[in-house]
Coordinates of C-alpha atoms and ligand atoms in Angstrom, one line a residue:
M416 CA -52.8 13.5 57.1
K417 CA -51.6 12.7 53.5
T418 CA -48.3 14.2 52.4
V419 CA -47.8 15.0 48.8
L420 CA -44.2 15.5 47.6
V421 CA -44.2 17.8 44.6
T422 CA -40.9 18.3 42.6
G423 CA -40.6 21.6 40.6
G424 CA -43.3 23.3 42.8
S425 CA -41.7 26.7 42.3
G426 CA -42.1 26.6 38.5
F427 CA -45.1 27.6 36.4
I428 CA -47.3 24.4 36.6
G429 CA -45.8 23.3 39.9
S430 CA -46.7 26.5 41.7
A431 CA -50.3 26.3 40.4
L432 CA -50.4 22.7 41.6
V433 CA -49.1 23.6 45.1
R434 CA -51.6 26.4 45.4
W435 CA -54.4 24.2 44.2
L436 CA -53.6 21.4 46.6
L437 CA -53.5 23.8 49.6
A438 CA -56.8 25.4 48.5
H439 CA -58.8 22.2 47.5
T440 CA -57.5 19.3 49.6
D441 CA -56.3 18.8 53.2
V442 CA -52.9 17.3 52.3
H443 CA -49.5 18.5 53.5
V444 CA -47.4 19.7 50.6
V445 CA -43.6 19.3 50.4
N446 CA -42.1 21.2 47.5
I447 CA -38.6 20.1 46.4
D448 CA -37.1 22.7 43.9
K449 CA -33.6 23.7 42.9
L450 CA -34.8 27.2 42.0
T451 CA -33.2 27.3 38.6
Y452 CA -33.8 30.4 36.4
A453 CA -37.4 29.1 36.0
G454 CA -38.1 28.5 39.7
N455 CA -39.6 31.6 41.4
P456 CA -40.2 31.8 45.1
E457 CA -42.4 34.9 44.4
S458 CA -44.9 32.5 42.8
L459 CA -45.6 31.0 46.2
A460 CA -44.8 34.0 48.5
D461 CA -48.4 34.2 49.9
I462 CA -48.5 30.6 51.0
E463 CA -45.0 30.4 52.5
G464 CA -46.2 30.5 56.0
D465 CA -49.0 27.9 55.6
H466 CA -48.5 25.2 58.2
R467 CA -49.4 22.6 55.6
Y468 CA -46.5 23.7 53.3
T469 CA -42.8 22.8 53.5
F470 CA -40.1 23.9 51.0
I471 CA -36.9 22.0 50.4
H472 CA -34.3 23.8 48.3
A473 CA -32.6 20.9 46.5
D474 CA -31.6 19.3 43.2
I475 CA -33.5 16.1 42.4
C476 CA -30.3 14.6 41.1
D477 CA -28.9 14.7 44.7
Q478 CA -29.8 11.1 45.8
K479 CA -28.8 11.6 49.5
T480 CA -31.0 14.7 49.9
M481 CA -33.9 12.9 48.1
Q482 CA -33.5 9.9 50.5
Q483 CA -33.6 12.3 53.5
A484 CA -36.6 14.1 52.1
F485 CA -38.5 10.8 51.7
T486 CA -37.5 9.5 55.2
T487 CA -38.3 12.7 56.9
H488 CA -41.6 13.6 55.3
K489 CA -42.9 10.1 54.5
P490 CA -44.9 11.0 51.3
T491 CA -48.1 9.1 50.4
T492 CA -47.9 10.5 46.9
V493 CA -45.1 11.9 44.7
M494 CA -46.0 14.4 41.9
H495 CA -42.9 14.8 39.7
L496 CA -42.8 18.0 37.7
A497 CA -39.2 19.3 38.1
A498 CA -37.6 19.6 34.7
E499 CA -35.8 21.8 32.3
S500 CA -38.8 22.7 30.1
H501 CA -38.0 25.2 27.4
V502 CA -37.4 23.7 23.9
D503 CA -35.3 26.6 22.6
R504 CA -32.9 26.3 25.6
S505 CA -32.5 22.6 24.9
I506 CA -31.5 23.5 21.3
D507 CA -28.8 25.8 22.6
S508 CA -27.5 23.3 25.2
A509 CA -29.0 19.8 26.0
A510 CA -26.7 18.9 28.9
E511 CA -29.0 20.2 31.7
F512 CA -32.0 18.6 30.1
I513 CA -30.3 15.2 30.1
Q514 CA -29.1 15.7 33.7
T515 CA -32.4 16.9 35.3
N516 CA -35.0 15.3 33.1
I517 CA -33.4 11.8 32.7
V518 CA -30.8 11.4 35.5
G519 CA -33.0 13.3 38.0
T520 CA -36.0 11.2 37.2
S521 CA -34.0 8.0 37.6
V522 CA -32.7 9.2 41.0
L523 CA -36.3 9.9 42.1
L524 CA -37.5 6.5 40.9
D525 CA -34.8 4.7 42.8
T526 CA -35.4 6.7 45.9
A527 CA -39.2 6.1 45.7
L528 CA -38.7 2.4 45.0
D529 CA -36.5 1.9 48.2
Y530 CA -39.0 3.9 50.2
W531 CA -42.1 2.1 48.8
R532 CA -40.5 -1.3 49.4
D533 CA -40.1 -0.5 53.1
L534 CA -43.8 0.5 53.5
D535 CA -46.3 -2.0 54.7
G536 CA -49.9 -2.9 54.2
A537 CA -52.3 -0.1 53.4
E538 CA -49.5 2.6 53.1
R539 CA -47.8 0.5 50.4
D540 CA -51.0 -0.1 48.6
A541 CA -51.9 3.6 48.6
F542 CA -48.5 5.0 47.5
R543 CA -48.4 6.6 44.0
F544 CA -45.7 8.2 41.8
L545 CA -47.0 10.5 39.1
H546 CA -44.7 11.6 36.3
V547 CA -45.8 14.7 34.5
S548 CA -44.8 14.7 30.8
T549 CA -45.6 16.3 27.5
D550 CA -47.4 15.5 24.3
E551 CA -44.1 16.6 22.5
V552 CA -42.9 13.0 23.0
Y553 CA -45.2 11.9 20.2
G554 CA -43.5 14.2 17.6
S555 CA -45.5 16.1 15.1
L556 CA -49.0 15.6 13.6
G557 CA -50.0 16.4 10.0
S558 CA -53.2 18.4 9.5
E559 CA -55.4 15.4 10.6
G560 CA -55.5 13.1 13.6
L561 CA -54.9 13.4 17.4
F562 CA -52.3 12.0 19.8
T563 CA -53.7 9.0 21.8
E564 CA -52.0 7.2 24.6
E565 CA -51.0 4.5 22.0
T566 CA -49.3 7.0 19.6
P567 CA -45.7 5.8 19.1
Y568 CA -43.0 8.1 20.5
D569 CA -41.1 10.2 18.0
P570 CA -39.6 13.2 19.7
S571 CA -38.0 16.0 17.7
S572 CA -36.1 18.3 20.1
P573 CA -33.5 17.6 22.8
Y574 CA -36.2 18.6 25.3
S575 CA -38.9 16.2 24.0
A576 CA -36.2 13.4 23.6
S577 CA -35.2 13.9 27.3
K578 CA -38.9 13.8 28.4
A579 CA -39.5 10.6 26.3
S580 CA -36.4 9.0 27.9
S581 CA -37.8 9.8 31.4
D582 CA -41.3 8.4 30.4
H583 CA -39.6 5.1 29.4
L584 CA -37.7 4.9 32.7
V585 CA -40.9 5.5 34.7
R586 CA -42.7 2.7 32.7
A587 CA -39.7 0.4 33.2
W588 CA -39.8 1.0 37.0
H589 CA -43.4 -0.1 37.0
R590 CA -42.9 -3.2 34.7
T591 CA -39.7 -4.3 36.3
Y592 CA -40.2 -3.4 40.0
G593 CA -43.9 -2.9 40.3
L594 CA -43.6 0.7 41.5
P595 CA -47.2 2.2 41.3
V596 CA -46.5 4.9 38.7
L597 CA -48.8 7.0 36.5
I598 CA -47.8 9.1 33.6
T599 CA -49.6 12.1 32.1
N600 CA -48.8 13.7 28.7
C601 CA -50.3 17.1 28.3
S602 CA -50.5 19.8 25.7
N603 CA -49.1 23.4 25.9
N604 CA -50.2 25.1 29.2
Y605 CA -50.9 28.7 29.7
G606 CA -52.0 30.9 32.6
P607 CA -50.6 33.1 35.4
R608 CA -46.9 32.9 36.5
Q609 CA -45.4 31.4 33.3
F610 CA -41.8 32.4 32.7
P611 CA -41.8 35.1 30.0
E612 CA -39.7 33.1 27.5
K613 CA -42.8 31.1 26.6
L614 CA -45.0 32.3 23.7
I615 CA -48.0 33.8 25.5
P616 CA -46.3 35.8 28.3
L617 CA -43.5 36.8 25.9
M618 CA -46.1 38.4 23.6
I619 CA -48.0 40.1 26.5
L620 CA -44.8 41.7 27.9
S621 CA -43.5 42.6 24.5
C622 CA -46.8 44.5 23.8
L623 CA -46.4 46.3 27.1
D624 CA -42.7 47.2 26.4
D625 CA -43.6 48.2 22.8
K626 CA -41.2 45.6 21.4
P627 CA -41.5 43.5 18.2
L628 CA -43.7 40.4 18.6
P629 CA -41.5 37.6 17.2
V630 CA -43.5 34.9 15.3
Y631 CA -41.5 31.8 14.3
G632 CA -41.6 30.9 10.6
T633 CA -45.1 31.5 9.1
G634 CA -47.0 31.2 12.4
E635 CA -48.9 28.2 11.0
N636 CA -47.8 25.8 13.7
I637 CA -50.7 24.5 15.8
R638 CA -50.8 23.9 19.5
D639 CA -53.7 22.6 21.7
W640 CA -53.8 25.1 24.7
L641 CA -54.6 23.9 28.2
Y642 CA -55.3 26.3 31.1
V643 CA -52.9 25.6 33.9
E644 CA -55.6 25.2 36.6
D645 CA -57.5 22.7 34.5
H646 CA -54.2 20.8 34.2
V647 CA -53.4 20.6 37.9
E648 CA -57.0 19.5 38.7
A649 CA -56.5 16.7 36.1
L650 CA -53.2 15.8 37.7
W651 CA -54.8 15.4 41.1
L652 CA -57.6 13.3 39.7
V653 CA -55.1 11.0 37.9
V654 CA -52.9 10.4 40.9
S655 CA -55.9 10.0 43.2
E656 CA -58.1 7.8 41.0
G657 CA -56.1 6.6 38.0
M658 CA -54.8 3.1 37.5
P659 CA -51.1 2.4 38.3
G660 CA -49.1 1.7 35.2
R661 CA -51.5 3.7 33.0
T662 CA -50.9 6.8 30.9
Y663 CA -53.4 9.6 30.5
N664 CA -53.3 12.3 27.9
I665 CA -54.5 15.8 29.0
G666 CA -55.6 18.5 26.5
G667 CA -57.7 21.6 26.4
H668 CA -59.6 21.0 23.2
N669 CA -58.2 24.4 22.1
E670 CA -56.3 23.9 18.8
L671 CA -55.0 27.2 17.5
R672 CA -52.4 28.3 15.0
N673 CA -49.6 30.4 16.6
I674 CA -50.5 33.4 14.6
E675 CA -54.1 33.2 15.8
V676 CA -52.8 33.1 19.4
V677 CA -50.8 36.3 18.7
H678 CA -53.7 38.0 17.1
M679 CA -55.9 37.2 20.1
I680 CA -53.3 38.6 22.5
C681 CA -53.0 41.8 20.4
D682 CA -56.8 42.2 20.3
L683 CA -57.2 41.6 24.0
M684 CA -54.3 43.9 24.9
D685 CA -55.9 46.6 22.6
E686 CA -59.0 46.3 24.7
L687 CA -57.4 46.0 28.2
S688 CA -54.3 48.2 27.9
P689 CA -54.3 50.1 24.6
S690 CA -51.0 51.3 23.1
S691 CA -50.2 55.0 23.1
T692 CA -48.1 54.6 20.0
H693 CA -49.9 52.0 17.8
A694 CA -53.5 51.8 16.6
S695 CA -53.2 48.1 17.3
Y696 CA -50.5 45.9 18.8
R697 CA -50.8 43.8 15.7
E698 CA -48.5 46.4 14.1
L699 CA -45.7 44.9 16.3
I700 CA -45.9 41.4 14.8
T701 CA -42.6 40.4 13.2
Y702 CA -41.9 37.1 11.4
V703 CA -38.5 35.6 12.4
S704 CA -36.6 32.5 11.2
D705 CA -38.3 29.3 12.3
R706 CA -37.2 27.1 15.2
P707 CA -35.1 24.2 13.9
G708 CA -37.1 20.9 14.1
H709 CA -40.3 22.9 14.8
D710 CA -43.2 20.4 15.0
L711 CA -46.1 21.4 12.8
R712 CA -49.1 20.4 15.0
Y713 CA -49.9 18.9 18.4
A714 CA -53.4 17.9 19.3
I715 CA -54.6 15.7 22.1
D716 CA -57.3 13.0 22.3
A717 CA -58.3 13.4 25.9
S718 CA -61.1 10.8 25.8
R719 CA -59.5 8.3 28.2
I720 CA -59.2 10.8 31.1
A721 CA -62.8 12.0 30.2
S722 CA -64.4 8.6 30.1
E723 CA -62.4 6.8 32.9
L724 CA -62.0 9.7 35.4
G725 CA -64.7 12.2 34.4
W726 CA -62.3 15.1 33.7
K727 CA -62.9 17.9 31.2
P728 CA -61.4 21.3 31.0
R729 CA -63.4 24.1 32.7
E730 CA -61.9 27.0 30.7
T731 CA -62.2 27.7 27.0
F732 CA -59.3 29.6 25.4
E733 CA -61.4 32.8 25.5
T734 CA -62.1 32.7 29.2
G735 CA -58.7 31.3 30.3
F736 CA -56.9 33.7 28.1
R737 CA -58.6 36.8 29.4
K738 CA -57.7 35.7 33.0
T739 CA -54.1 35.2 31.9
V740 CA -53.7 38.6 30.2
Q741 CA -55.4 40.3 33.2
W742 CA -53.0 38.5 35.6
Y743 CA -49.9 39.8 33.8
L744 CA -51.4 43.3 33.8
D745 CA -52.2 43.1 37.5
N746 CA -49.0 41.6 38.7
R747 CA -46.2 43.7 37.1
D748 CA -43.8 43.3 40.0
W749 CA -43.7 39.5 39.4
W750 CA -42.4 39.8 35.8
R751 CA -40.5 43.0 36.3
H752 CA -38.3 41.2 38.8
I753 CA -37.6 38.5 36.2
Q754 CA -36.8 41.1 33.6
Q755 CA -34.3 42.7 36.0
G756 CA -32.5 39.3 36.2
T757 CA -31.0 37.3 33.4
Y758 CA -33.9 37.2 30.9
Q759 CA -35.0 40.3 28.9
G760 CA -37.0 38.6 26.2
Q761 CA -34.1 37.8 23.9
R762 CA -34.4 35.1 21.2
L763 CA -33.3 31.7 22.3
G764 CA -32.6 28.4 20.4
L765 CA -30.7 29.8 17.5
K766 CA -27.9 27.2 17.7
G767 CA -29.7 24.8 15.3
V768 CA -30.3 27.5 12.7
N769 CA -27.8 27.0 9.7
N770 CA -26.5 24.1 11.7
G771 CA -24.6 26.6 13.8
Ligands
NAD2259 N1 -45.5 24.3 30.4 C1 -46.0 23.4 29.6 O1 -46.7 23.8 28.6 C2 -45.8 21.9 29.7 C3 -46.5 21.1 28.8 C4 -46.3 19.7 28.9 C5 -45.5 19.2 30.0 N2 -44.9 20.0 30.8 C6 -44.1 19.4 31.9 O2 -44.6 19.9 33.1 C7 -43.5 20.0 34.1 C8 -43.6 21.4 34.7 O3 -43.4 22.4 33.6 P1 -43.3 24.0 33.9 O4 -43.8 24.6 32.6 O5 -44.0 24.3 35.2 O6 -41.8 24.1 34.0 P2 -40.9 25.3 34.6 O7 -39.7 25.4 33.8 O8 -41.8 26.6 34.7 O9 -40.6 24.8 36.1 C9 -39.7 23.8 36.3 C10 -39.3 23.8 37.8 O10 -38.4 22.7 38.1 C11 -37.4 23.2 38.9 N3 -36.2 22.4 38.6 C12 -35.5 22.3 37.4 N4 -34.4 21.5 37.5 C13 -34.5 21.0 38.8 C14 -33.7 20.1 39.5 N5 -32.6 19.5 39.0 N6 -34.1 19.8 40.8 C15 -35.1 20.3 41.4 N7 -35.9 21.3 40.7 C16 -35.6 21.6 39.5 C17 -37.2 24.7 38.5 O11 -36.5 25.4 39.4 C18 -38.6 25.1 38.3 O12 -39.2 25.6 39.5 C19 -42.3 19.7 33.4 O13 -41.9 18.4 33.7 C20 -42.6 19.8 31.9 O14 -41.8 19.0 31.1 C21 -45.0 21.4 30.7

């Protein structure tokens, strides 16, 4: 049986990936996660007892534990998602981003390289290391054009700079040591089980709590939204059929201005869970100071993964979005438990404002 070692499997995309692998393949899944504020065991509570699932509570920066995990579980595939992932938090403090995203990735690469070199024959040929990255490494687009896999790197935030660094390390381990790596750079994900500091869940929960809906700047920034299940399906396709050393961009063909996203949330919430105090949730929209270094537009050219691997997203924003809002309405315990912890929807990332 194949064993897939997933890092960051208790996070938003990682938990969707673990669930997808168990449902759609016959692999054994080993999830390594440090359970930071963003890692949530409740996202995997219903599959905990699955005999094809193993959880290791560990930090990817801990080389000894990583070596033990590789030696014990003998992965055929590594899918590396563990990261500090929130731009606003990276503006407040970059240290954890540098530690996990850069140092942690280098520890995993070294561990994987030692392990891969000791494999022989077919096992060595079949081994793959997938690094999951972001389109934010390419910087900002103007009103025209799309990010391709050849777009030069030009990251703006401490988060995207740390992801860009990790991408360079991954490519270097391929060119220098021949490690069979693949890299994916994807656009903004949305879907169930996303930590409520991110735009879409923050807006849904703020509607439910009758709180202001904070829109950064003028709300004109454009993102290309990708439904999380479309993303994880693409990740499996890339690691199973993609060419080692190659990069694949993944995008949802769903470009929207942030204010359009917020309007859509309000309208859907008006339909599915109307407010008792407001005629429309749009009344709660409040413009706040912009994020420092806020990239204007991201949009992905996903033609390589479409033409070479036959992937295209199943969900449109309308269909994926309805599923997402409904999930937050149906799973209030999941996010109430988060709200009872350290995060209550407060504004993050203000350190760069006024150069503070
Ligand atoms: N969410 C998006 O829209 C998006 C877009 C593009 C790329 N990505 C990338 O996809 C990956 C997953 O993103 P996400 O949104 O699921 O992130 P997330 O913040 O929801 O989850 C990250 C997970 O990594 C774990 N983790 C953090 N530091 C760790 C460490 N040192 N050791 C072990 N585990 C650790 C956390 O506990 C958490 O479970 C990241 O690499 C991110 O950069 C995300």
